Coordinates of C-alpha atoms in Angstrom, one line a residue:
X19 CA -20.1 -7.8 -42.5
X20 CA -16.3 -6.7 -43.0
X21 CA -18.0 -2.9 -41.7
X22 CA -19.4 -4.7 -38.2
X23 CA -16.2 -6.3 -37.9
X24 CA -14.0 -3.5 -37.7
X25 CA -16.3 -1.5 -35.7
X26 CA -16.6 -4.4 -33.2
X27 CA -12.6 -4.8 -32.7
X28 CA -12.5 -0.5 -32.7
X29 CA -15.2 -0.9 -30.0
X30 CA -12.9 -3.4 -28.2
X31 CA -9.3 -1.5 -28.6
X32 CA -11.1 1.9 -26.8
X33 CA -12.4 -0.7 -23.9
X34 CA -9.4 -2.1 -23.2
X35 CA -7.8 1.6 -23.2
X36 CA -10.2 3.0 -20.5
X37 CA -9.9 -0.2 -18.1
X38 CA -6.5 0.1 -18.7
X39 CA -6.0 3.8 -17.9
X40 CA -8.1 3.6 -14.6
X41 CA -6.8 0.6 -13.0
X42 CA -7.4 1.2 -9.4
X43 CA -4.3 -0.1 -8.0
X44 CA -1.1 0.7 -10.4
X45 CA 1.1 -1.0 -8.2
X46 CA 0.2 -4.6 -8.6
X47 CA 1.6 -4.3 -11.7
X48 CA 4.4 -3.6 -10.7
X49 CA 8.1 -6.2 -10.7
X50 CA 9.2 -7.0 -7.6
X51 CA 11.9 -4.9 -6.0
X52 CA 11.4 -2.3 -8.3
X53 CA 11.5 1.7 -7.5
X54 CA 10.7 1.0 -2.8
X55 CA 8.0 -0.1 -0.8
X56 CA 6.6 3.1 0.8
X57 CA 5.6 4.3 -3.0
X58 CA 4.2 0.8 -3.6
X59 CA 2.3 1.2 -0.5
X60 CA 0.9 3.9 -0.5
X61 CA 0.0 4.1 -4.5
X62 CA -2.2 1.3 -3.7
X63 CA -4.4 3.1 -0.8
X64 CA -4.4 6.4 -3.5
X65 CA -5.0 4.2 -6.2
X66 CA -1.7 5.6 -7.9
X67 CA 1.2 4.4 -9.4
X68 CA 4.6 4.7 -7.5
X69 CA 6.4 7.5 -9.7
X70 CA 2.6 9.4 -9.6
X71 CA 3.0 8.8 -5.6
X72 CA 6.6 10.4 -5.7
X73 CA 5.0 13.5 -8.3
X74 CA 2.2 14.3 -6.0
X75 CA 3.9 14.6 -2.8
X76 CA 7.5 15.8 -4.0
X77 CA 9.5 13.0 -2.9
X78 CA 12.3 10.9 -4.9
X79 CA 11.8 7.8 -6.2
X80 CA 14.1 4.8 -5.2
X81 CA 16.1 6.0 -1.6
X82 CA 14.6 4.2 1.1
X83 CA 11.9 6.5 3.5
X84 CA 12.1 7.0 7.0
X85 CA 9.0 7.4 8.9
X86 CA 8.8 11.6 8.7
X87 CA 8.4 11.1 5.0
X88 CA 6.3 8.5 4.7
X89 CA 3.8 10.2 7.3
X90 CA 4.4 13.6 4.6
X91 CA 3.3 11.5 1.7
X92 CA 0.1 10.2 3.4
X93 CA -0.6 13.9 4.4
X94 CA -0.1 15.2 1.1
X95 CA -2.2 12.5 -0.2
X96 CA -4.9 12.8 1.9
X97 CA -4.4 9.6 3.5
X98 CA -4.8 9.2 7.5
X99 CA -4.5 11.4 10.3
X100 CA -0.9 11.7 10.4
X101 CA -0.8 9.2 13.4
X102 CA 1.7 6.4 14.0
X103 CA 2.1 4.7 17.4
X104 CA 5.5 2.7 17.6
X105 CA 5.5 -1.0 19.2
X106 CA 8.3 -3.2 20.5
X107 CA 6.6 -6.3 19.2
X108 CA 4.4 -7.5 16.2
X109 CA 1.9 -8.8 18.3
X110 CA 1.8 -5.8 20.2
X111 CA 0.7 -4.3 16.6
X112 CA -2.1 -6.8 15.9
X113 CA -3.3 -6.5 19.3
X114 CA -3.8 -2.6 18.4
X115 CA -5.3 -3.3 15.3
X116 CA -7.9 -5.5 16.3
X117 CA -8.8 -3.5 19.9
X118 CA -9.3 -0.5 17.6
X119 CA -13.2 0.4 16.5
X120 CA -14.2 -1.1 12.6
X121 CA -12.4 -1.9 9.9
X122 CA -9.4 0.1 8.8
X123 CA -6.6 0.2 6.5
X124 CA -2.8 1.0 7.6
X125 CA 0.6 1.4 6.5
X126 CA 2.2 -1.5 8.6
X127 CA 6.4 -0.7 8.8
X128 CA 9.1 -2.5 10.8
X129 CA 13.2 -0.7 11.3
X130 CA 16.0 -3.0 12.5
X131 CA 18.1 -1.6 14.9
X132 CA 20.5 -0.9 12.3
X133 CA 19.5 -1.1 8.6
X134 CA 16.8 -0.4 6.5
X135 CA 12.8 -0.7 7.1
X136 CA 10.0 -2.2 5.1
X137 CA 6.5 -1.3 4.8
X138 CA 3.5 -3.0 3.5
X139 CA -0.2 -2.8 3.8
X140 CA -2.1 -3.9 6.2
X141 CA -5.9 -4.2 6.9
X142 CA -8.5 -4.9 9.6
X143 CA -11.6 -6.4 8.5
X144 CA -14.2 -7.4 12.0
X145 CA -11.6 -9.7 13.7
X146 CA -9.3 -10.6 10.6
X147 CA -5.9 -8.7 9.6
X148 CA -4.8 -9.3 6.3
X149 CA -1.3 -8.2 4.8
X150 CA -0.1 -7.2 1.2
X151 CA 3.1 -6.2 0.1
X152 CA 2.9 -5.0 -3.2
X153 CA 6.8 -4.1 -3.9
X154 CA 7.2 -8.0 -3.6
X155 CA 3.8 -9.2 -4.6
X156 CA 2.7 -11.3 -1.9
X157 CA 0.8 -11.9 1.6
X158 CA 3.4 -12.1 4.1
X159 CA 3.0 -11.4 7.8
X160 CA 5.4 -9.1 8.8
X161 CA 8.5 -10.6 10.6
X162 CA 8.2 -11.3 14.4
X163 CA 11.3 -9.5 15.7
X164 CA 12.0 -8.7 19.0
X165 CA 15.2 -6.7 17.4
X166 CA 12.8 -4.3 15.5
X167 CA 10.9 -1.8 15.8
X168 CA 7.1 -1.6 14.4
X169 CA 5.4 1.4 13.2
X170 CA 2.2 1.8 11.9
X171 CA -0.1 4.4 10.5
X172 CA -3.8 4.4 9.8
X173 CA -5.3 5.2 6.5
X174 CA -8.6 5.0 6.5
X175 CA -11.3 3.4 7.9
X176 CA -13.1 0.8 5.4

């Protein structure tokens, strides 16, 4: 009986090793405000971690990324086509998103005129977009600024 035991709880230890080795999105594990958002982002659409992200594509960790370099990091990855229209409003954005064809997955950012971005994800799914920002761990529609400028690029279509 003590023999089953231990084999049962080795069994166990090795499970939780491989679920825990390929989680699928590294980044919702991550604190809030931790490393920036463009690794975050991204490491969830390649199923990587944000310091893997910044490995694979040759970028630091931590300085905030302007929109060349996040573009470079989605190439590198393998991520999206490289484009990423501009808008002057965020319902200019979601009227894209949901005129385009399918669903799809983007990298949603927005600049003020003077100061530093944020990006998070974004997704169409038939006539619903749904947002995730997984540097701060939650659901929130991007800002409705008139002041800023919107960028987003398309990942993939789901």
């Amino acid at each position: 009986m003590h023999y089953l035991i231990q084999l049962l709880l080795r069994f166990l230890l090795v499970v939780l090793l491989i679920v825990g080795t390929v989680s699928n999105a590294p980044s919702a594990n991550a604190q809030p405000q931790d490393a920036d958002c463009a690794l975050h982002t991204i490491g969830y659409y390649a199923g990587l971690s944000p310091s893997e992200v910044a490995d694979r594509t040759g970028v630091m960790e931590g300085p905030a990324h302007d929109e060349d370099t996040i573009t470079g990091m989605l190439t590198r990855l393998h991520l999206g086509n490289g484009v990423h229209p501009h808008f002057r409003s965020r319902q200019e954005v979601y009227n894209y998103m949901l005129g385009q064809n399918g669903n799809a997955a983007y990298v949603l950012g927005w600049v003020p005129q003077n100061g530093v971005g944020h990006v998070i994800n974004a997704r169409r799914y038939n006539s619903n977009l749904t947002f995730m920002d997984c540097q701060n761990l939650n659901n929130n529609q991007p800002p409705d600024d008139p002041s800023y400028t919107y960028v987003l690029w398309f990942v993939r279509h789901e």
